[in-house]
CSV table of C-alpha atoms and ligand atoms in Angstrom, one decimal:
chain,number,residue,atom,x,y,z
H,1415,MET,CA,-4.2,54.4,-25.6
H,1416,LYS,CA,-3.9,54.1,-21.9
H,1417,LYS,CA,-0.3,54.5,-20.8
H,1418,VAL,CA,0.6,51.5,-18.7
H,1419,ILE,CA,2.9,52.3,-15.9
H,1420,THR,CA,5.5,49.6,-15.7
H,1421,ASN,CA,8.3,51.8,-14.6
H,1422,THR,CA,9.2,49.8,-11.6
H,1423,ILE,CA,10.5,46.9,-13.6
H,1424,LEU,CA,13.6,46.9,-15.7
H,1425,PHE,CA,13.5,45.2,-19.1
H,1426,ALA,CA,9.8,45.2,-19.0
H,1427,THR,CA,9.7,45.7,-22.7
H,1428,GLY,CA,12.7,45.8,-25.0
H,1429,ALA,CA,15.7,43.7,-25.2
H,1430,LEU,CA,17.9,46.4,-23.8
H,1431,LEU,CA,18.3,46.8,-20.1
H,1432,VAL,CA,17.2,50.3,-19.7
H,1433,THR,CA,15.4,52.0,-16.9
H,1434,GLY,CA,11.8,52.9,-17.8
H,1435,CYS,CA,9.4,51.1,-20.1
H,1436,ALA,CA,7.5,51.1,-23.4
H,1437,GLY,CA,5.3,53.9,-22.2
H,1438,GLY,CA,8.3,56.0,-21.5
H,1439,ASN,CA,10.1,56.7,-18.3
H,1440,ALA,CA,7.3,57.4,-15.9
H,1441,GLY,CA,9.8,58.8,-13.4
H,1442,GLY,CA,9.8,56.0,-10.8
H,1443,SER,CA,12.7,53.9,-9.7
H,1444,SER,CA,13.8,50.9,-11.7
H,1445,SER,CA,14.4,47.4,-10.5
H,1446,ILE,CA,15.5,43.9,-11.6
H,1447,PRO,CA,12.7,41.3,-11.9
H,1448,ILE,CA,13.2,37.9,-10.5
H,1449,GLY,CA,10.3,35.4,-11.1
H,1450,ILE,CA,8.7,33.4,-8.3
H,1451,GLY,CA,6.6,30.4,-9.4
H,1452,PHE,CA,5.2,28.8,-6.3
H,1453,ALA,CA,1.8,27.2,-5.5
H,1454,GLN,CA,-0.4,29.8,-4.0
H,1455,THR,CA,-3.6,27.9,-4.5
H,1456,SER,CA,-4.7,24.2,-4.3
H,1457,ASN,CA,-3.7,21.8,-1.6
H,1458,VAL,CA,-0.1,22.3,-2.7
H,1459,ALA,CA,-0.3,25.8,-1.3
H,1460,LEU,CA,0.2,24.2,2.1
H,1461,LEU,CA,3.8,23.8,0.9
H,1462,GLY,CA,4.1,26.7,-1.5
H,1463,GLN,CA,3.1,29.3,1.2
H,1464,ASP,CA,6.3,28.6,3.1
H,1465,GLY,CA,8.3,29.4,0.0
H,1466,ILE,CA,6.4,32.7,-0.5
H,1467,ASN,CA,7.1,33.7,3.0
H,1468,GLY,CA,10.8,33.0,2.5
H,1469,VAL,CA,11.2,35.0,-0.7
H,1470,LYS,CA,9.4,38.0,0.8
H,1471,ILE,CA,11.9,38.2,3.6
H,1472,ALA,CA,14.7,37.9,1.1
H,1473,GLU,CA,13.4,40.7,-1.1
H,1474,LYS,CA,13.4,43.1,1.8
H,1475,TYR,CA,16.6,41.9,3.2
H,1476,PHE,CA,18.6,42.3,0.0
H,1477,ASN,CA,17.0,45.5,-1.1
H,1478,ASP,CA,17.7,47.0,2.4
H,1479,LYS,CA,21.4,46.1,1.7
H,1480,GLY,CA,21.4,48.0,-1.6
H,1481,GLY,CA,20.1,45.3,-4.0
H,1482,ILE,CA,22.3,44.7,-7.1
H,1483,ASN,CA,25.0,47.3,-6.5
H,1484,GLY,CA,22.3,50.0,-6.0
H,1485,THR,CA,19.5,48.7,-8.1
H,1486,PRO,CA,16.7,47.0,-6.2
H,1487,ILE,CA,15.3,43.6,-7.1
H,1488,LYS,CA,11.6,43.1,-7.7
H,1489,LEU,CA,10.0,39.7,-7.2
H,1490,VAL,CA,7.3,39.0,-9.7
H,1491,TYR,CA,4.8,36.3,-8.6
H,1492,GLN,CA,2.9,33.8,-10.8
H,1493,ASP,CA,0.8,31.2,-9.0
H,1494,THR,CA,1.6,27.7,-10.3
H,1495,GLY,CA,-1.4,26.0,-8.6
H,1496,GLY,CA,-0.8,22.3,-7.8
H,1497,ASP,CA,-0.4,20.7,-11.1
H,1498,GLU,CA,1.8,20.6,-14.2
H,1499,GLN,CA,-0.3,22.9,-16.4
H,1500,GLY,CA,-0.4,25.5,-13.7
H,1501,ALA,CA,3.3,25.5,-13.5
H,1502,ILE,CA,3.8,25.6,-17.2
H,1503,ASN,CA,1.5,28.6,-17.5
H,1504,ALA,CA,3.2,30.4,-14.6
H,1505,PHE,CA,6.7,29.8,-16.1
H,1506,GLN,CA,5.6,31.0,-19.6
H,1507,ALA,CA,4.2,34.2,-18.1
H,1508,LEU,CA,7.3,34.8,-16.1
H,1509,ILE,CA,9.6,34.2,-19.1
H,1510,ASN,CA,7.6,36.0,-21.9
H,1511,LYS,CA,5.3,38.5,-20.2
H,1512,ASP,CA,7.2,39.5,-17.0
H,1513,ARG,CA,10.6,39.0,-18.7
H,1514,VAL,CA,12.3,38.0,-15.5
H,1515,VAL,CA,16.1,37.4,-15.4
H,1516,GLY,CA,15.6,34.0,-13.6
H,1517,ILE,CA,12.9,31.9,-11.9
H,1518,VAL,CA,12.7,30.4,-8.4
H,1519,GLY,CA,10.4,27.4,-8.3
H,1520,PRO,CA,8.2,25.5,-9.0
H,1521,THR,CA,6.9,24.0,-5.7
H,1522,LEU,CA,6.8,20.3,-6.7
H,1523,SER,CA,9.3,18.1,-8.6
H,1524,GLN,CA,6.2,16.8,-10.4
H,1525,GLN,CA,5.7,20.3,-11.7
H,1526,ALA,CA,9.4,20.9,-12.4
H,1527,PHE,CA,9.6,18.0,-14.8
H,1528,SER,CA,7.0,19.8,-17.0
H,1529,ALA,CA,7.8,23.5,-16.4
H,1530,SER,CA,11.5,23.7,-15.9
H,1531,PRO,CA,12.3,22.3,-19.4
H,1532,ILE,CA,10.4,25.2,-20.9
H,1533,ALA,CA,12.7,27.7,-19.0
H,1534,ASP,CA,15.7,25.6,-20.0
H,1535,ARG,CA,14.8,25.8,-23.7
H,1536,ALA,CA,14.2,29.5,-23.4
H,1537,LYS,CA,17.6,29.8,-21.7
H,1538,VAL,CA,16.2,31.3,-18.5
H,1539,PRO,CA,17.9,30.1,-15.3
H,1540,VAL,CA,15.7,28.3,-12.8
H,1541,ILE,CA,16.6,27.6,-9.2
H,1542,GLY,CA,14.4,24.9,-7.6
H,1543,ALA,CA,13.9,25.7,-3.9
H,1544,SER,CA,11.8,22.7,-3.0
H,1545,ASN,CA,12.4,20.2,-5.8
H,1546,THR,CA,14.1,17.2,-4.2
H,1547,ALA,CA,13.4,14.3,-6.6
H,1548,LYS,CA,16.2,12.5,-8.4
H,1549,GLY,CA,16.9,14.1,-11.8
H,1550,ILE,CA,16.0,17.8,-11.3
H,1551,PRO,CA,19.4,19.3,-12.2
H,1552,GLU,CA,19.6,16.9,-15.1
H,1553,ILE,CA,16.6,18.6,-16.7
H,1554,GLY,CA,19.0,20.9,-18.4
H,1555,ASP,CA,21.9,23.4,-18.2
H,1556,TYR,CA,19.7,26.2,-16.9
H,1557,VAL,CA,18.1,24.2,-14.1
H,1558,ALA,CA,19.8,24.1,-10.6
H,1559,ARG,CA,18.4,23.7,-7.1
H,1560,VAL,CA,19.2,24.7,-3.6
H,1561,SER,CA,16.9,21.9,-2.2
H,1562,ALA,CA,19.1,19.0,-1.4
H,1563,PRO,CA,18.0,15.7,-3.0
H,1564,VAL,CA,16.0,13.0,-1.2
H,1565,SER,CA,19.0,10.7,-1.4
H,1566,THR,CA,21.0,12.9,1.0
H,1567,VAL,CA,18.1,14.1,3.2
H,1568,ALA,CA,15.6,11.3,3.7
H,1569,PRO,CA,17.8,8.5,5.2
H,1570,ASN,CA,18.7,10.8,8.1
H,1571,ALA,CA,15.1,10.4,9.5
H,1572,LEU,CA,15.4,6.6,9.5
H,1573,LYS,CA,18.7,6.7,11.4
H,1574,VAL,CA,17.2,8.9,14.1
H,1575,ALA,CA,14.1,6.8,14.3
H,1576,LEU,CA,16.3,3.7,14.9
H,1577,LYS,CA,18.2,5.5,17.6
H,1578,GLN,CA,14.9,6.4,19.3
H,1579,ASN,CA,13.7,2.8,19.0
H,1580,PRO,CA,16.5,0.3,18.4
H,1581,ASN,CA,13.9,-2.6,18.4
H,1582,ILE,CA,12.4,-1.6,15.1
H,1583,LYS,CA,12.4,-4.6,12.7
H,1584,ARG,CA,9.2,-4.4,10.7
H,1585,VAL,CA,8.6,-1.4,8.5
H,1586,ALA,CA,5.4,-0.5,6.6
H,1587,VAL,CA,5.9,1.9,3.7
H,1588,PHE,CA,3.3,4.3,2.2
H,1589,PHE,CA,3.7,6.5,-0.9
H,1590,ALA,CA,1.7,8.6,-3.3
H,1591,GLN,CA,2.2,6.9,-6.6
H,1592,ASN,CA,1.0,9.9,-8.8
H,1593,ASP,CA,3.8,12.2,-7.7
H,1594,ALA,CA,7.4,12.2,-9.0
H,1595,PHE,CA,9.0,13.3,-5.8
H,1596,ASN,CA,7.1,10.8,-3.6
H,1597,LYS,CA,8.1,8.0,-6.0
H,1598,SER,CA,11.7,9.1,-5.8
H,1599,GLU,CA,11.6,9.5,-2.0
H,1600,THR,CA,10.0,6.0,-1.4
H,1601,GLU,CA,12.8,4.4,-3.4
H,1602,ILE,CA,15.4,6.0,-1.2
H,1603,PHE,CA,13.5,5.1,2.0
H,1604,GLN,CA,13.0,1.5,0.9
H,1605,LYS,CA,16.7,1.1,0.1
H,1606,ALA,CA,17.7,2.7,3.4
H,1607,VAL,CA,15.3,0.3,5.3
H,1608,LEU,CA,16.8,-2.8,3.5
H,1609,ASP,CA,20.4,-1.5,4.0
H,1610,ALA,CA,19.7,-1.2,7.7
H,1611,GLY,CA,18.8,-4.9,7.8
H,1612,LEU,CA,15.1,-4.2,8.4
H,1613,GLU,CA,12.1,-5.9,6.8
H,1614,ILE,CA,9.5,-4.1,4.6
H,1615,VAL,CA,6.3,-5.9,5.7
H,1616,THR,CA,4.0,-4.0,3.3
H,1617,VAL,CA,4.0,-1.2,0.7
H,1618,GLN,CA,0.8,0.8,0.5
H,1619,LYS,CA,0.0,3.1,-2.4
H,1620,PHE,CA,-2.3,6.1,-2.7
H,1621,GLN,CA,-2.8,9.3,-4.7
H,1622,THR,CA,-2.1,12.9,-3.5
H,1623,THR,CA,-5.7,13.7,-4.3
H,1624,ASP,CA,-7.1,10.9,-2.0
H,1625,ASN,CA,-8.5,11.6,1.4
H,1626,ASP,CA,-9.8,8.2,2.5
H,1627,PHE,CA,-6.9,5.9,3.5
H,1628,GLN,CA,-8.8,3.4,5.7
H,1629,ALA,CA,-8.1,0.4,3.4
H,1630,GLN,CA,-4.3,1.1,3.2
H,1631,ALA,CA,-4.1,1.9,7.0
H,1632,THR,CA,-5.9,-1.3,7.9
H,1633,SER,CA,-3.7,-3.5,5.7
H,1634,ALA,CA,-0.6,-1.8,7.1
H,1635,ILE,CA,-1.7,-2.3,10.7
H,1636,ASN,CA,-2.5,-6.0,10.0
H,1637,ALA,CA,1.1,-6.4,8.9
H,1638,LYS,CA,2.2,-5.4,12.4
H,1639,PRO,CA,4.9,-2.8,11.7
H,1640,ASP,CA,6.9,-1.1,14.4
H,1641,LEU,CA,7.7,1.8,12.0
H,1642,VAL,CA,5.6,3.4,9.3
H,1643,ILE,CA,7.3,5.6,6.7
H,1644,ILE,CA,5.1,7.8,4.6
H,1645,SER,CA,5.9,9.7,1.3
H,1646,GLY,CA,3.1,12.0,0.6
H,1647,LEU,CA,2.3,15.7,0.5
H,1648,ALA,CA,1.0,17.7,3.4
H,1649,ALA,CA,-2.8,17.2,2.9
H,1650,ASP,CA,-2.8,13.5,1.9
H,1651,GLY,CA,0.2,12.6,4.1
H,1652,GLY,CA,-1.3,14.3,7.1
H,1653,ASN,CA,-4.5,12.3,6.6
H,1654,VAL,CA,-2.6,9.0,6.4
H,1655,VAL,CA,-1.1,9.8,9.8
H,1656,ARG,CA,-4.5,10.8,11.2
H,1657,GLN,CA,-6.2,7.6,10.0
H,1658,LEU,CA,-3.4,5.3,11.0
H,1659,ARG,CA,-3.6,6.7,14.6
H,1660,GLU,CA,-7.4,6.6,14.6
H,1661,LEU,CA,-7.3,2.9,13.6
H,1662,GLY,CA,-4.9,2.3,16.5
H,1663,TYR,CA,-1.4,2.3,15.2
H,1664,LYS,CA,0.9,3.2,18.1
H,1665,GLY,CA,4.5,2.9,16.7
H,1666,LEU,CA,6.8,5.6,15.3
H,1667,ILE,CA,6.0,7.4,12.0
H,1668,VAL,CA,8.6,8.9,9.7
H,1669,GLY,CA,7.2,11.4,7.2
H,1670,GLY,CA,9.0,12.6,4.1
H,1671,ASN,CA,9.7,16.1,2.8
H,1672,GLY,CA,6.1,16.6,1.9
H,1673,PHE,CA,5.3,16.8,5.6
H,1674,ASN,CA,7.8,19.6,6.1
H,1675,THR,CA,5.5,22.4,7.0
H,1676,SER,CA,3.5,23.5,10.0
H,1677,ASN,CA,0.5,23.7,7.7
H,1678,ILE,CA,0.3,19.9,8.3
H,1679,PHE,CA,-0.8,20.6,11.9
H,1680,LYS,CA,-4.3,21.5,10.8
H,1681,VAL,CA,-4.6,18.2,8.9
H,1682,CYS,CA,-3.6,15.7,11.6
H,1683,GLN,CA,-3.9,18.0,14.6
H,1684,ALA,CA,-3.0,16.3,17.9
H,1685,LEU,CA,-2.3,13.0,16.0
H,1686,CYS,CA,0.6,14.7,14.2
H,1687,ASP,CA,2.5,14.4,17.5
H,1688,GLY,CA,5.7,12.4,17.3
H,1689,VAL,CA,6.1,12.3,13.5
H,1690,MET,CA,9.8,12.5,12.5
H,1691,ILE,CA,11.0,14.4,9.4
H,1692,ALA,CA,14.4,15.0,8.0
H,1693,GLN,CA,15.5,18.6,7.5
H,1694,ALA,CA,17.9,20.4,5.2
H,1695,TYR,CA,17.7,23.5,7.5
H,1696,SER,CA,17.8,24.3,11.2
H,1697,PRO,CA,16.8,27.6,12.6
H,1698,GLU,CA,19.7,27.2,15.0
H,1699,HIS,CA,22.3,27.2,12.2
H,1700,PRO,CA,25.1,29.5,13.3
H,1701,GLY,CA,26.1,32.6,11.3
H,1702,GLU,CA,24.9,36.2,10.8
H,1703,ILE,CA,22.7,35.7,7.8
H,1704,ASN,CA,20.6,32.9,9.4
H,1705,LYS,CA,20.4,35.0,12.6
H,1706,THR,CA,19.0,37.9,10.6
H,1707,PHE,CA,16.7,35.7,8.5
H,1708,ARG,CA,15.4,33.9,11.6
H,1709,GLN,CA,14.7,37.2,13.5
H,1710,ALA,CA,12.9,38.7,10.5
H,1711,TYR,CA,10.9,35.5,10.1
H,1712,LYS,CA,9.9,35.3,13.7
H,1713,SER,CA,8.9,38.9,14.0
H,1714,GLN,CA,6.7,38.7,10.9
H,1715,PHE,CA,5.2,35.2,11.3
H,1716,LYS,CA,5.6,34.6,15.1
H,1717,THR,CA,7.2,31.2,14.5
H,1718,GLU,CA,10.5,29.6,13.7
H,1719,PRO,CA,11.3,29.7,10.0
H,1720,PRO,CA,10.6,26.3,8.3
H,1721,GLN,CA,12.9,24.6,5.8
H,1722,PHE,CA,11.0,25.6,2.7
H,1723,SER,CA,11.2,29.3,3.7
H,1724,ALA,CA,14.9,29.0,4.3
H,1725,GLN,CA,15.4,27.3,1.0
H,1726,ALA,CA,13.3,29.9,-0.9
H,1727,PHE,CA,15.3,32.8,0.8
H,1728,THR,CA,18.5,31.0,-0.3
H,1729,ALA,CA,17.4,30.7,-3.9
H,1730,VAL,CA,16.7,34.5,-4.1
H,1731,GLN,CA,20.1,35.0,-2.4
H,1732,VAL,CA,21.9,33.0,-5.1
H,1733,PHE,CA,20.3,35.1,-7.8
H,1734,VAL,CA,21.1,38.4,-6.0
H,1735,GLU,CA,24.7,37.5,-5.3
H,1736,ALA,CA,25.3,36.1,-8.8
H,1737,LEU,CA,23.8,39.3,-10.3
H,1738,GLN,CA,26.0,41.4,-8.0
H,1739,ALA,CA,29.1,39.5,-9.1
H,1740,LEU,CA,28.1,39.7,-12.8
H,1741,ASP,CA,27.4,43.4,-12.6
H,1742,LYS,CA,30.9,44.0,-11.3
H,1743,LYS,CA,32.4,42.3,-14.3
H,1744,THR,CA,30.0,43.7,-16.9
H,1745,LYS,CA,27.4,46.3,-16.1
H,1746,ILE,CA,24.2,44.3,-16.3
H,1747,SER,CA,22.4,47.4,-17.6
H,1748,SER,CA,24.5,47.1,-20.8
H,1749,LEU,CA,23.4,43.6,-21.5
H,1750,GLN,CA,20.4,42.5,-23.5
H,1751,LEU,CA,18.0,40.2,-21.6
H,1752,PRO,CA,18.9,36.9,-23.4
H,1753,GLN,CA,22.6,37.6,-22.8
H,1754,LEU,CA,22.0,38.5,-19.2
H,1755,ARG,CA,20.0,35.3,-18.5
H,1756,THR,CA,22.8,33.2,-20.0
H,1757,GLU,CA,25.6,35.1,-18.2
H,1758,LEU,CA,23.6,34.9,-14.9
H,1759,ASN,CA,23.2,31.2,-15.3
H,1760,LYS,CA,27.0,30.7,-15.8
H,1761,GLN,CA,27.8,33.0,-12.9
H,1762,LEU,CA,25.4,31.4,-10.4
H,1763,LEU,CA,26.9,28.0,-10.9
H,1764,THR,CA,30.4,29.1,-10.1
H,1765,GLY,CA,29.7,31.0,-6.8
H,1766,LYS,CA,29.9,30.1,-3.1
H,1767,TYR,CA,27.1,31.3,-1.0
H,1768,ASN,CA,27.0,31.8,2.8
H,1769,THR,CA,23.2,31.2,3.3
H,1770,PRO,CA,20.8,30.4,6.1
H,1771,LEU,CA,21.3,26.7,5.0
H,1772,GLY,CA,25.1,27.2,5.6
H,1773,GLU,CA,27.7,27.5,2.9
H,1774,ILE,CA,26.5,26.1,-0.4
H,1775,SER,CA,27.8,25.9,-3.9
H,1776,PHE,CA,26.8,23.9,-7.0
H,1777,THR,CA,28.1,21.1,-9.1
H,1778,PRO,CA,28.6,22.0,-12.8
H,1779,LYS,CA,25.2,20.3,-13.4
H,1780,GLY,CA,23.4,22.5,-10.9
H,1781,GLU,CA,23.1,20.1,-7.9
H,1782,VAL,CA,23.5,21.9,-4.5
H,1783,VAL,CA,26.5,21.1,-2.4
H,1784,GLN,CA,25.5,21.4,1.2
H,1785,LYS,CA,27.0,20.1,4.5
H,1786,ASP,CA,24.5,20.1,7.3
H,1787,PHE,CA,21.3,18.0,7.7
H,1788,TYR,CA,19.0,17.5,10.7
H,1789,VAL,CA,15.9,15.6,11.9
H,1790,ALA,CA,13.0,17.2,13.7
H,1791,GLN,CA,10.0,15.6,15.5
H,1792,ILE,CA,6.6,17.2,15.6
H,1793,LYS,CA,5.5,18.2,19.1
H,1794,MET,CA,1.8,19.2,19.3
H,1795,GLU,CA,0.5,21.3,22.2
H,1796,LYS,CA,-2.3,20.1,24.3
H,1797,GLY,CA,-5.6,20.6,22.4
H,1798,GLY,CA,-3.7,19.8,19.2
H,1799,SER,CA,-4.2,22.9,17.1
H,1800,THR,CA,-0.7,24.3,17.4
H,1801,GLY,CA,2.7,22.6,17.6
H,1802,LYS,CA,6.3,22.8,16.5
H,1803,PHE,CA,9.2,21.0,14.9
H,1804,ALA,CA,11.6,20.0,17.8
H,1805,PHE,CA,15.1,19.4,16.4
H,1806,LEU,CA,16.7,16.1,17.5
H,1807,LYS,CA,19.9,16.3,15.6
I,1393,1QQ,C1,9.3,17.8,-4.3
I,1393,1QQ,C2,9.3,18.0,-2.8
I,1393,1QQ,C3,8.0,18.5,-2.2
I,1393,1QQ,C4,7.8,18.0,-0.9
I,1393,1QQ,C5,8.1,20.0,-2.2
I,1393,1QQ,C6,7.1,20.7,-1.6
I,1393,1QQ,O1,10.3,17.8,-2.1
I,1393,1QQ,O2,8.3,17.8,-4.9
I,1393,1QQ,O3,10.4,17.6,-4.8
């Protein structure tokens, strides 16, 4: 039988945390596997890619600093694709085949509602790094998130839009009705609009898989809005923006968290200009760790780090610092994998973390506690193929 060299991953085989593997110790270094379940294919990869970039920087950053008290971490990737089944498959592989200590992911809340319960039942801690719909931490005791919920983030964009144009009265709302996060976000937006004393003049629905939005855009324009708020993902949402502008809409546009990637620039190009999006991260956030993260990101990707990258970095950081704290109490190499997963879950919920997002902690349910939020506006360069998120607040 061919000897499989799995020596780089601790706990690759047995229950006991020992260095080496089933095929014997092949003599390499050992490491602690943390699972990454993000979308690397499908349209959702427009969003998942930012997460991947963030965790790669985290892996190098924390291993350069000595990993878990001398033992490096090793990120193990499984592509979730864009749907529920892909996320379920990825999580099952991470839990049963890769035998990770915990999982960062999946990309969408829509996927989390299917895949995270599987990890919860297997007692494997999950940290959502981009799941912002209502109800994510409530999936179970093993599910937490570092991505602040839509209820805290989204209304900030409306406030800043009203500051930029105090004459806004009539609001058109668009949302993708086949996606849990977008349904959750539009509820929050619509409530914020009504709470601000504005009128919702039309609500237009679409699917994240659509690419023709002429009918909805025409109806919305006919309702004469002075603000359009869109809850969609990057590919569909970017196309809604493009088609609204092509049909002549001139007012402000607020996009939701699904717009929060520079990958949207290639979808709406020059017509992305001016779209406002609330942020749970600013590259300008003070503090040493964000400075180092930002520098590493800029030198590797030649652009400012986006929110999803910062959140993904933070999720890995939470696992790393919780593992370090746990290891100081009880050597983690003395724990069996099920016990380690359970102890890690308890530990991570009690910690305080000084991250690129600022200082964060968790409620006992696993909801992130975070202080600072921002709003950015897309500024496209002449020609319309490159642009940036300009921070307003
Ligand atoms: C969610 C989101 C998406 C925009 C993540 C990419 O916030 O699905 O919860």
